[in-house]
């Protein structure tokens, strides 16, 4: 079914208020989920609400906790998210970085003791809206199997990068692994096979049954006893296809998040009642180097040349961001898609809190 | 054959002096090539000398030109390399960034009107030696075919990232594409097939004949008339294996180099007599966030846990940097490997300049 993004936002704000988030925190959380659904990134939209709710009940998320600024310099911020949602600490940090970067040209923040923060792109886009280059990283629960390994250790470790441009910024936003676990969840939900070499068992044999992979990942990511197997790095199964480069990219994120923030690395976020994700933000003012309008124009010209390269019949060449802004415009009109399982979860959540759920349009 | 790295360095310094580089510039150029050979990255070692020589003769490289600092702030540098080698401008910029970062916590430089700069890792390692996080990027000649495209546009676009650690820093250093063109050159030289899905023809059909690929890439990278085909992005042939993520990574490098430096993007570096590469450097002081020794220790513990994960029999899990530091120690003792074709090229260069070539050991 589809619901209007407006009704989705109202519902979410009421739920978050009932769960003791402050009004402004609840509005932010709602906005990040609605924004993801509008962009067609449903893996990071309202379908996360049941998970967020269970984490609140387990005190993995503490909605009333205030973040703490541990250390601040004119170019940096170290923040303790204090077990509250990652969105709250990260949006706060991004706003501070934008101010710092407008003064000194670039700045960096790391956040520890945090939780899921929605899409990494949300924060990197905040920078792009101010004419800045934005980078946002997070580690995650352990899911990803390094080159040659037969057990998971790395997170799917999101990387978002934005560069100002019109009609929309360049927005590269996704897991550094070959896919995020959300993509596998969606296939499992719909009884579809995995179309590529995404996941392996405890002997590094490729698995295509999405439900079996999903069942295994639930153990891999959420229990301390590792059954083996997991998601592959970008580059896939084989060292001959340079899968160690995907491994390297994932490790860069581990170093800049869990290590630099002195929080947990992904491998240590699978303890019961424990989350402790870490995030990393960097913003750069492109006007350190040139006029913003000129730089945007150069980028847009490159994107247009790319879109018009010779390509396979029946395909198109899309620039990172093209798809999500196209879907944003469509879903704003048509409403956002809610799958049946999520609809049922929302019904349960609404009944528990006596909040009416959004109606299908 | 093998030659001692000392004799390699002496030979290179004499050649660069004869080609009108200043003594310090020549010593730097020699050091970057010897360093690559010692690390087993022979694609970026002395085998580049014949190419460098031909570019000097064609005035693509101007050895006596001085770099120009176009714009400087307490946290940034914009440099015009003035058609001299990339090594010179980049090493200069990295030294300045180290000072700036020691003061303000992080800093960034972009360089335009540059040439090949050796390995990206060389500069990122300069930062790591000072206890800093280092990032170095370069664009290159166009070689890489975007997702769905049948012609090349992107460079192989190197990305290096270092993080301080013992006994050696974390050093992730390589092309953002599935492989660098140098890897294909080495296979072609040795009459070996390409072992993975690295390169395609003008219909995106995978090619495994290294010599045929190499012949095609010579046209793709060095002529304005594009025959189609090229090297694949990380992720390989198929969209179902997320090759658009490799495309995104490559585009991030294009934006931070050619676009941000207002130089040429990779696609425009294939004009005769024209190079105009751009480079990007970023350094961050990890002590913005914690004690350096503690951070190093956390990183080292993570690396050790990774090395000891369960893995396929007969393989090992290596951390980025492990292989190159191992080879460095070996080659320092045994000498660096020079292939027959390169040995012949060195002989010609030595004869032309009346400089004795290093003898085999």
XYZ file of C-alpha atoms in Angstrom:
722
model
C 0.000 0.000 0.000
C 0.944 3.652 -0.254
C 0.496 6.285 2.434
C 1.055 10.008 2.188
C 4.411 11.155 3.501
C 2.557 13.777 5.559
C 0.495 11.146 7.392
C 3.644 9.034 7.826
C 5.407 11.969 9.472
C 2.465 12.760 11.795
C 2.227 9.132 12.883
C 5.953 8.844 13.533
C 6.068 12.068 15.541
C 3.248 10.821 17.765
C 4.956 7.462 18.264
C 8.288 9.068 19.144
C 6.583 11.485 21.557
C 4.871 8.526 23.251
C 8.290 6.889 23.533
C 9.601 9.889 25.493
C 11.692 11.549 22.820
C 11.648 15.363 23.017
C 9.477 17.107 20.442
C 12.452 18.251 18.359
C 14.216 14.869 18.562
C 11.005 13.089 17.542
C 10.535 15.450 14.605
C 14.098 14.770 13.470
C 13.748 11.002 13.751
C 10.476 11.116 11.835
C 12.033 13.300 9.161
C 14.964 10.921 8.587
C 12.634 7.933 8.135
C 10.135 9.756 5.907
C 13.003 11.191 3.872
C 14.376 7.675 3.275
C 10.950 6.367 2.244
C 10.451 9.313 -0.115
C 13.808 8.555 -1.726
C 12.844 4.909 -2.207
C 15.377 3.757 0.406
C 12.674 1.817 2.228
C 15.265 -0.321 4.048
C 16.013 2.820 6.112
C 12.452 4.132 6.342
C 9.467 3.420 8.560
C 10.136 -0.314 8.321
C 12.837 0.302 10.982
C 10.222 1.465 13.525
C 9.548 -1.991 14.981
C 13.300 -2.480 15.473
C 13.710 0.963 17.040
C 10.752 0.205 19.339
C 12.212 -3.081 20.511
C 15.575 -1.407 21.169
C 13.842 1.277 23.249
C 12.117 -1.425 25.292
C 15.454 -3.210 25.811
C 17.117 0.066 26.880
C 19.598 -0.143 24.014
C 18.113 3.209 23.034
C 17.527 5.741 25.848
C 15.197 8.404 24.361
C 15.588 10.956 27.158
C 19.389 10.874 27.320
C 21.179 14.049 26.293
C 24.277 13.871 24.117
C 27.570 15.046 25.598
C 30.238 17.065 23.831
C 33.438 15.446 25.070
C 35.968 17.588 23.243
C 35.676 20.520 20.892
C 38.186 22.553 18.869
C 37.582 25.183 16.164
C 37.741 22.362 13.585
C 36.474 19.308 15.450
C 33.907 17.706 17.733
C 33.995 14.493 19.745
C 30.525 13.514 20.925
C 29.082 10.849 23.184
C 25.577 10.067 21.879
C 24.780 8.677 25.341
C 22.837 5.663 24.026
C 20.254 7.832 22.293
C 19.503 7.508 18.555
C 22.333 8.229 16.131
C 20.193 10.748 14.255
C 20.175 13.121 17.225
C 23.926 13.274 17.802
C 24.747 13.248 14.099
C 22.367 16.023 13.048
C 23.640 18.108 15.971
C 27.258 17.477 14.961
C 26.586 18.181 11.284
C 25.050 21.570 12.129
C 28.093 22.459 14.234
C 30.469 21.332 11.487
C 28.686 23.476 8.917
C 29.370 26.528 11.100
C 32.982 25.529 11.728
C 33.581 24.866 8.031
C 32.072 28.196 7.048
C 34.758 29.774 9.255
C 37.839 27.581 8.764
C 37.191 25.705 5.519
C 36.813 22.167 6.845
C 35.977 20.290 10.025
C 35.498 16.797 11.373
C 33.392 15.067 14.039
C 33.276 11.605 15.525
C 30.487 10.195 17.662
C 30.554 7.192 19.970
C 28.068 5.311 22.129
C 25.495 5.850 19.406
C 22.799 3.852 17.651
C 21.427 3.478 14.134
C 21.326 6.899 12.436
C 19.141 6.263 9.382
C 20.787 6.943 6.036
C 24.302 8.382 5.968
C 23.184 10.514 3.044
C 20.834 12.555 5.254
C 23.747 14.292 6.998
C 25.977 14.592 3.939
C 23.027 16.276 2.158
C 22.777 18.812 5.001
C 26.300 19.913 4.029
C 25.491 20.003 0.307
C 22.484 22.250 0.978
C 24.935 24.801 2.417
C 27.240 24.561 -0.583
C 29.681 22.229 1.189
C 31.150 18.825 0.437
C 29.799 16.340 2.977
C 31.056 12.945 4.102
C 29.215 10.737 6.612
C 30.217 7.266 7.797
C 28.855 4.776 10.302
C 29.866 1.355 11.440
C 27.119 -1.246 11.988
C 26.555 -4.681 13.448
C 29.022 -7.301 12.109
C 27.817 -8.839 8.861
C 30.649 -8.756 6.367
C 33.238 -11.437 5.672
C 36.767 -10.152 4.880
C 38.741 -11.453 1.892
C 39.543 -15.182 2.430
C 37.660 -15.293 5.768
C 34.777 -17.651 6.479
C 33.222 -15.626 9.302
C 31.902 -12.065 9.562
C 33.741 -9.275 11.339
C 33.156 -6.015 9.484
C 30.026 -3.913 9.416
C 28.221 -3.089 6.218
C 29.694 0.342 7.073
C 27.870 3.078 5.204
C 29.683 5.789 3.242
C 27.908 8.904 1.990
C 29.538 11.639 -0.073
C 27.843 14.738 -1.423
C 29.031 17.471 -3.781
C 26.913 20.550 -4.540
C 25.248 20.540 -7.980
C 21.960 21.397 -9.684
C 19.210 20.289 -10.106
C 20.292 18.114 -7.179
C 23.586 17.451 -5.408
C 25.753 14.445 -6.172
C 24.721 11.958 -3.462
C 26.648 8.703 -3.211
C 25.170 6.831 -0.270
C 25.342 3.171 0.596
C 27.021 0.283 2.348
C 30.712 -0.214 1.550
C 29.952 -3.966 1.403
C 28.528 -5.454 -1.787
C 25.008 -4.819 -0.446
C 23.414 -3.735 2.814
C 21.589 -6.364 4.823
C 18.358 -4.441 4.143
C 18.473 -5.472 0.477
C 18.579 -9.131 1.466
C 15.715 -8.616 3.944
C 13.555 -7.160 1.178
C 14.216 -10.151 -1.130
C 13.529 -12.614 1.691
C 10.238 -10.836 2.465
C 9.219 -11.195 -1.175
C 10.417 -14.793 -1.595
C 12.915 -13.809 -4.246
C 16.376 -15.272 -4.827
C 19.552 -13.212 -4.481
C 20.521 -12.186 -8.040
C 24.267 -11.778 -7.468
C 27.188 -13.086 -5.426
C 26.286 -11.269 -2.220
C 26.467 -13.750 0.628
C 28.356 -16.888 1.614
C 28.054 -19.736 4.088
C 30.683 -20.877 6.569
C 32.763 -22.365 3.731
C 32.597 -19.199 1.577
C 30.155 -20.938 -0.769
C 27.811 -18.436 -2.420
C 24.194 -18.646 -1.206
C 21.276 -17.445 -3.329
C 18.359 -18.308 -1.026
C 17.544 -14.925 0.520
C 15.586 -16.385 3.447
C 18.414 -18.756 4.385
C 20.912 -15.897 4.189
C 18.618 -13.685 6.253
C 18.262 -16.414 8.905
C 22.039 -16.766 9.068
C 22.647 -13.011 9.224
C 20.247 -12.727 12.165
C 22.629 -15.009 14.090
C 25.789 -13.404 12.703
C 24.753 -9.841 13.495
C 22.847 -10.262 16.729
C 24.543 -13.056 18.682
C 28.019 -13.500 20.040
C 28.245 -17.084 18.821
C 29.310 -16.821 15.190
C 27.899 -19.528 12.895
C 30.174 -18.397 10.024
C 29.319 -16.891 6.678
C 27.947 -13.441 5.936
C 27.832 -10.722 3.316
C 30.735 -10.272 0.874
C 32.846 -7.157 0.441
C 32.450 -5.037 -2.714
C 34.301 -6.984 -5.388
C 32.506 -10.191 -4.435
C 33.754 -13.701 -3.862
C 37.120 -13.713 -5.553
C 40.472 -12.151 -4.802
C 41.056 -12.194 -8.594
C 38.250 -9.639 -8.865
C 39.954 -7.433 -6.249
C 37.553 -8.098 -3.380
C 40.385 -6.977 -1.071
C 39.661 -3.440 -2.273
C 36.147 -3.706 -0.870
C 37.711 -5.108 2.310
C 40.036 -2.090 2.416
C 37.155 0.359 1.970
C 35.257 -1.299 4.824
C 38.316 -1.155 7.068
C 38.782 2.553 6.360
C 35.291 3.071 7.784
C 36.061 0.903 10.837
C 39.167 3.023 11.550
C 37.363 6.355 11.183
C 34.360 5.282 13.282
C 34.803 2.708 16.062
C 38.577 3.143 16.420
C 38.840 6.945 16.102
C 35.779 7.471 18.331
C 37.125 4.953 20.868
C 33.758 3.229 20.717
C 33.162 -0.329 19.577
C 34.254 -1.714 16.233
C 31.443 -3.434 14.300
C 32.605 -6.845 15.497
C 31.828 -5.862 19.096
C 28.330 -4.455 18.571
C 26.623 -7.849 18.602
C 26.434 -8.267 22.331
C 22.917 -8.485 23.805
C 21.716 -5.150 25.209
C 24.689 -3.369 23.667
C 24.941 -1.290 20.532
C 27.619 1.419 20.641
C 27.804 2.375 16.981
C 30.199 5.137 15.993
C 29.844 7.791 13.307
C 32.243 10.075 11.425
C 31.435 13.359 9.673
C 33.633 15.604 7.549
C 32.691 18.783 5.705
C 34.839 20.783 3.281
C 34.094 24.179 1.791
C 34.790 23.922 -1.963
C 35.254 27.696 -2.016
C 38.681 27.101 -0.479
C 39.565 26.303 -4.088
C 37.189 28.110 -6.425
C 33.902 29.854 -6.975
C 31.011 27.626 -5.920
C 28.899 28.318 -9.003
C 31.822 27.524 -11.315
C 32.580 24.286 -9.464
C 28.933 23.223 -9.571
C 28.801 23.982 -13.286
C 31.929 21.865 -13.949
C 30.463 18.978 -11.979
C 27.114 19.240 -13.787
C 28.857 19.242 -17.170
C 30.756 16.081 -16.229
C 27.534 14.393 -15.060
C 25.797 15.264 -18.325
C 28.649 13.898 -20.395
C 28.517 10.694 -18.333
C 24.750 10.339 -18.821
C 25.270 10.564 -22.576
C 28.116 8.081 -22.963
C 27.524 5.161 -25.310
C 25.825 2.433 -23.303
C 24.093 -0.929 -23.575
C 20.657 -0.785 -25.231
C 17.821 -0.741 -22.697
C 19.989 0.701 -19.912
C 20.790 4.180 -18.726
C 23.776 5.737 -17.001
C 22.698 7.308 -13.748
C 24.732 9.619 -11.540
C 24.600 8.869 -7.803
C 21.576 10.800 -6.544
C 19.615 10.690 -9.834
C 17.499 7.745 -8.780
C 16.692 8.983 -5.286
C 15.695 12.495 -6.393
C 13.499 11.031 -9.157
C 11.760 8.781 -6.629
C 11.470 11.637 -4.149
C 9.437 13.659 -6.651
C 7.265 10.654 -7.533
C 6.633 9.532 -3.960
C 5.814 13.029 -2.776
C 2.881 12.905 -5.210
C 1.928 9.225 -5.040
C 2.748 8.507 -1.417
C 5.419 6.180 -0.048
C 5.233 2.400 -0.407
C 4.621 0.359 2.761
C 4.991 -3.406 2.476
C 2.480 -5.749 4.119
C 4.773 -6.876 6.923
C 5.607 -3.293 7.882
C 1.921 -2.319 7.683
C 1.117 -5.074 10.190
C 3.963 -3.918 12.471
C 2.692 -0.331 12.364
C -0.786 -1.550 13.299
C 0.609 -3.294 16.387
C 2.671 -0.250 17.376
C -0.320 2.067 16.862
C -2.641 -0.126 18.932
C -0.160 -0.366 21.808
C 0.122 3.423 21.986
C -3.475 4.238 20.919
C -2.210 6.180 17.899
C -4.199 5.822 14.669
C -2.075 4.419 11.824
C -1.875 6.203 8.457
C -4.493 5.086 5.967
C -3.710 3.761 2.501
C -4.235 6.281 -0.292
C 67.097 -9.660 -12.755
C 67.515 -7.948 -9.406
C 69.450 -4.744 -8.721
C 70.229 -3.141 -5.383
C 67.859 -0.348 -4.412
C 70.911 1.805 -3.705
C 72.220 1.449 -7.265
C 68.704 2.043 -8.577
C 68.508 5.287 -6.638
C 71.944 6.491 -7.808
C 71.088 5.750 -11.434
C 67.731 7.517 -11.228
C 69.209 10.598 -9.570
C 71.798 10.898 -12.343
C 69.123 10.477 -15.035
C 66.863 13.100 -13.459
C 69.801 15.522 -13.076
C 70.641 15.035 -16.762
C 67.007 15.810 -17.554
C 67.322 19.191 -15.825
C 65.452 18.449 -12.606
C 66.916 20.227 -9.569
C 68.961 18.058 -7.241
C 66.245 17.895 -4.582
C 63.460 17.261 -7.121
C 65.523 14.495 -8.738
C 66.193 12.897 -5.348
C 62.473 12.963 -4.572
C 61.483 11.452 -7.928
C 64.105 8.722 -7.508
C 62.909 8.015 -3.981
C 59.265 7.573 -5.045
C 60.207 5.078 -7.770
C 62.678 3.106 -5.631
C 60.149 3.080 -2.778
C 57.510 1.576 -5.094
C 59.931 -1.080 -6.356
C 60.957 -1.961 -2.799
C 57.298 -2.393 -1.895
C 56.731 -4.706 -4.862
C 54.568 -2.118 -6.639
C 56.711 -2.414 -9.761
C 53.962 -0.887 -11.925
C 54.853 2.428 -10.256
C 58.606 1.900 -10.025
C 61.535 2.345 -12.393
C 59.537 0.787 -15.225
C 57.860 4.236 -15.525
C 61.185 5.892 -16.429
C 60.848 5.362 -20.178
C 57.364 6.916 -20.081
C 58.568 9.840 -17.953
C 61.465 10.346 -20.399
C 59.202 10.435 -23.431
C 56.886 12.928 -21.683
C 59.870 15.174 -20.902
C 60.887 15.077 -24.562
C 57.329 15.953 -25.604
C 57.218 18.841 -23.100
C 54.282 17.271 -21.270
C 56.639 17.371 -18.273
C 58.683 20.561 -17.778
C 61.455 19.634 -15.286
C 62.589 23.181 -14.554
C 59.153 24.663 -13.899
C 58.455 25.814 -10.373
C 55.121 25.057 -8.726
C 52.873 27.986 -7.849
C 50.814 28.354 -4.683
C 47.574 29.845 -6.010
C 45.673 30.166 -2.754
C 46.502 29.392 0.845
C 44.536 29.492 4.100
C 45.458 28.161 7.577
C 43.750 24.875 6.602
C 44.185 24.647 2.835
C 46.415 24.920 -0.224
C 45.612 25.239 -3.916
C 48.656 24.538 -6.056
C 49.479 24.736 -9.751
C 52.106 22.050 -10.441
C 53.053 24.023 -13.564
C 53.446 20.949 -15.787
C 56.213 19.504 -13.625
C 55.990 16.004 -12.110
C 53.162 15.336 -9.658
C 55.630 14.080 -7.049
C 57.130 17.544 -6.620
C 53.914 19.463 -6.010
C 52.368 16.675 -3.938
C 55.315 16.133 -1.594
C 55.531 19.914 -1.126
C 51.810 20.120 -0.359
C 51.900 17.131 2.000
C 54.703 18.742 4.039
C 52.703 21.966 4.313
C 49.551 20.058 5.316
C 51.409 18.206 8.053
C 52.359 21.579 9.590
C 48.853 22.981 9.187
C 47.276 19.850 10.687
C 49.652 19.921 13.653
C 48.247 23.390 14.352
C 44.553 23.162 13.462
C 43.762 19.444 13.443
C 43.120 18.894 9.758
C 43.867 20.410 6.365
C 43.322 19.845 2.677
C 45.168 20.553 -0.589
C 44.322 20.258 -4.251
C 46.807 20.404 -7.113
C 46.142 21.049 -10.784
C 48.171 21.125 -13.994
C 50.127 18.155 -12.660
C 51.488 14.876 -13.977
C 51.861 11.319 -12.745
C 52.824 11.334 -9.055
C 53.945 7.737 -8.452
C 51.989 5.869 -5.794
C 49.304 7.705 -3.836
C 50.466 5.800 -0.779
C 53.810 7.650 -0.739
C 52.162 10.892 0.410
C 49.618 9.296 2.718
C 52.516 7.477 4.418
C 54.263 10.827 4.997
C 51.262 11.771 7.143
C 51.241 8.435 8.993
C 54.941 8.876 9.864
C 53.934 12.037 11.738
C 51.114 10.283 13.581
C 48.424 11.642 11.256
C 45.699 10.095 9.132
C 46.555 10.648 5.458
C 44.429 10.573 2.331
C 45.830 11.030 -1.181
C 43.909 10.881 -4.459
C 44.768 11.394 -8.115
C 42.860 11.242 -11.327
C 44.512 9.586 -14.336
C 44.086 9.112 -18.047
C 40.615 7.776 -18.999
C 40.467 3.996 -18.853
C 37.406 3.000 -16.896
C 33.931 2.216 -18.202
C 31.032 3.388 -15.983
C 28.145 1.072 -15.092
C 26.180 0.220 -18.279
C 28.550 2.259 -20.511
C 30.454 0.791 -23.442
C 33.189 3.421 -23.554
C 35.745 4.688 -21.025
C 35.456 8.012 -19.266
C 36.775 7.655 -15.705
C 40.363 7.377 -14.598
C 41.629 4.421 -12.622
C 41.724 7.134 -9.917
C 43.973 6.097 -7.067
C 42.898 6.298 -3.418
C 45.380 5.955 -0.572
C 44.462 6.010 3.116
C 46.841 5.605 6.036
C 46.260 5.255 9.768
C 49.147 5.187 12.265
C 49.937 1.734 13.694
C 52.870 -0.513 14.593
C 54.865 -2.327 13.314
C 53.701 -0.449 10.224
C 50.851 1.931 9.449
C 47.632 0.786 7.825
C 48.234 1.588 4.130
C 45.354 1.103 1.717
C 46.643 2.197 -1.685
C 45.332 1.399 -5.117
C 43.131 2.228 -8.073
C 39.439 2.695 -7.300
C 38.736 0.688 -10.481
C 38.820 -3.112 -10.361
C 42.528 -2.996 -11.277
C 45.051 -0.407 -12.401
C 46.182 -0.529 -16.010
C 49.669 -1.448 -14.748
C 48.417 -4.886 -13.677
C 47.205 -5.581 -17.193
C 50.514 -4.347 -18.654
C 52.432 -6.813 -16.484
C 50.250 -9.748 -17.623
C 50.580 -8.710 -21.271
C 54.363 -8.510 -20.889
C 54.400 -12.047 -19.524
C 51.915 -13.490 -22.039
C 49.450 -14.375 -19.307
C 45.648 -14.234 -19.495
C 43.599 -11.913 -17.280
C 42.335 -14.065 -14.371
C 39.216 -12.051 -13.542
C 36.504 -9.855 -15.067
C 38.660 -6.765 -15.406
C 38.189 -5.399 -18.907
C 35.546 -5.245 -21.633
C 35.295 -4.522 -25.343
C 33.022 -1.994 -27.026
C 29.982 -4.230 -26.339
C 30.845 -4.722 -22.638
C 31.950 -8.287 -23.375
C 34.633 -9.442 -20.938
C 38.093 -9.835 -22.503
C 40.734 -12.136 -21.028
C 43.547 -11.652 -23.552
C 45.843 -9.223 -21.728
C 47.700 -8.140 -24.861
C 44.463 -7.349 -26.717
C 43.192 -5.383 -23.724
C 46.508 -3.555 -23.442
C 46.398 -2.660 -27.170
C 42.879 -1.320 -26.737
C 43.721 0.635 -23.593
C 46.632 2.326 -25.396
C 44.046 3.819 -27.765
C 41.459 4.483 -25.052
C 43.851 6.292 -22.734
C 46.112 8.085 -25.158
C 43.981 9.113 -28.141
C 40.957 11.328 -28.497
C 39.198 8.851 -30.789
C 37.561 6.364 -28.448
C 37.375 2.781 -29.776
C 35.105 1.730 -26.890
C 35.722 -0.707 -24.073
C 38.064 -0.333 -21.120
C 38.612 -1.383 -17.525
C 35.630 -2.158 -15.269
C 34.751 -0.420 -12.014
C 35.203 -2.273 -8.709
C 32.246 -4.630 -8.541
C 32.923 -5.883 -12.061
C 30.648 -6.447 -15.009
C 27.226 -6.637 -13.447
C 24.910 -4.138 -11.838
C 23.569 -7.075 -9.776
C 26.992 -7.230 -8.099
C 26.783 -3.500 -7.274
C 29.333 -2.287 -9.821
C 27.640 1.136 -9.494
C 29.345 1.398 -6.094
C 32.726 1.168 -7.789
C 31.464 3.768 -10.269
C 30.468 6.001 -7.340
C 33.876 5.630 -5.677
C 35.601 6.582 -8.943
C 33.350 9.617 -9.346
C 34.117 10.792 -5.817
C 37.785 10.911 -6.854
C 36.928 12.802 -10.089
C 35.038 15.417 -8.044
C 37.804 15.886 -5.471
C 40.583 16.079 -8.089
C 39.822 17.431 -11.581
C 36.639 19.285 -10.595
C 37.712 20.739 -7.237
C 41.154 21.704 -8.608
C 39.553 23.191 -11.717
C 41.939 21.120 -13.773
C 40.950 18.439 -16.262
C 38.759 15.486 -15.434
C 40.279 12.129 -16.430
C 38.234 12.082 -19.643
C 40.059 15.193 -20.866
C 43.629 14.090 -20.146
C 43.959 12.041 -23.334
C 44.791 14.883 -25.667
C 48.210 14.713 -27.337
C 50.805 16.872 -25.578
C 48.420 17.447 -22.687
C 48.269 15.834 -19.270
C 46.853 18.052 -16.528
C 46.259 15.509 -13.808
C 44.876 16.737 -10.486
C 45.601 15.534 -6.971
C 43.855 15.827 -3.602
C 45.408 15.497 -0.140
C 43.774 15.491 3.275
C 45.389 14.987 6.680
C 43.658 14.629 10.050
C 45.250 14.575 13.480
C 43.742 11.611 15.380
C 44.683 13.362 18.624
C 41.663 15.611 18.047
C 39.824 12.614 19.459
C 42.152 10.603 21.664
C 45.650 9.697 22.705
C 47.681 8.547 19.691
C 49.205 5.526 21.423
C 45.779 4.337 22.597
C 44.308 4.761 19.128
C 47.202 2.889 17.535
C 46.828 0.099 20.054
C 43.086 -0.230 19.311
C 43.792 -0.364 15.588
C 46.536 -2.956 16.039
C 44.249 -5.140 18.165
C 41.574 -5.007 15.452
C 44.129 -5.936 12.778
C 45.342 -8.898 14.827
C 41.814 -10.164 15.371
C 41.214 -9.880 11.622
C 44.400 -11.793 10.786
C 43.219 -14.618 13.036
C 39.644 -14.977 11.778
C 38.624 -18.379 10.454
C 39.608 -18.504 6.785
C 39.906 -20.787 3.791
C 42.730 -23.342 4.044
C 45.842 -22.271 2.165
C 44.991 -18.566 2.360
C 45.772 -15.786 4.797
C 43.983 -12.612 5.823
C 46.214 -9.641 5.201
C 45.682 -6.096 6.408
C 46.311 -3.371 3.810
C 50.009 -2.602 4.118
C 51.078 -6.077 5.326
C 52.139 -7.244 1.899
C 54.078 -4.106 0.941
C 56.012 -3.878 4.218
C 56.885 -7.588 3.970
C 58.194 -7.094 0.428
C 60.020 -3.930 1.449
C 62.064 -5.867 4.001
C 62.769 -8.679 1.511
C 63.700 -6.416 -1.415
C 65.950 -4.244 0.702
C 68.066 -7.378 1.246
C 67.654 -9.158 -2.097
C 67.401 -6.147 -4.404
C 64.417 -5.068 -6.474
C 63.131 -7.044 -9.465
C 63.630 -5.514 -12.918
C 61.864 -7.234 -15.826
C 63.641 -7.771 -19.147
C 61.744 -5.091 -21.058
C 62.478 -2.487 -18.404
C 66.145 -3.565 -18.257
C 66.389 -2.954 -22.020
C 64.722 0.452 -21.650
C 67.143 1.446 -18.884
C 70.068 0.444 -21.109
C 68.814 2.762 -23.884
C 68.252 5.620 -21.434
C 71.680 5.120 -19.867
C 73.418 5.046 -23.263
C 71.691 8.220 -24.426
C 72.837 10.094 -21.320
C 76.174 8.266 -20.855
C 75.105 7.052 -17.410
C 76.093 3.493 -16.433
C 73.070 1.304 -15.682
C 72.815 -0.647 -12.397
C 74.292 -4.125 -12.576
C 72.385 -7.281 -11.729
C 73.167 -8.706 -8.300
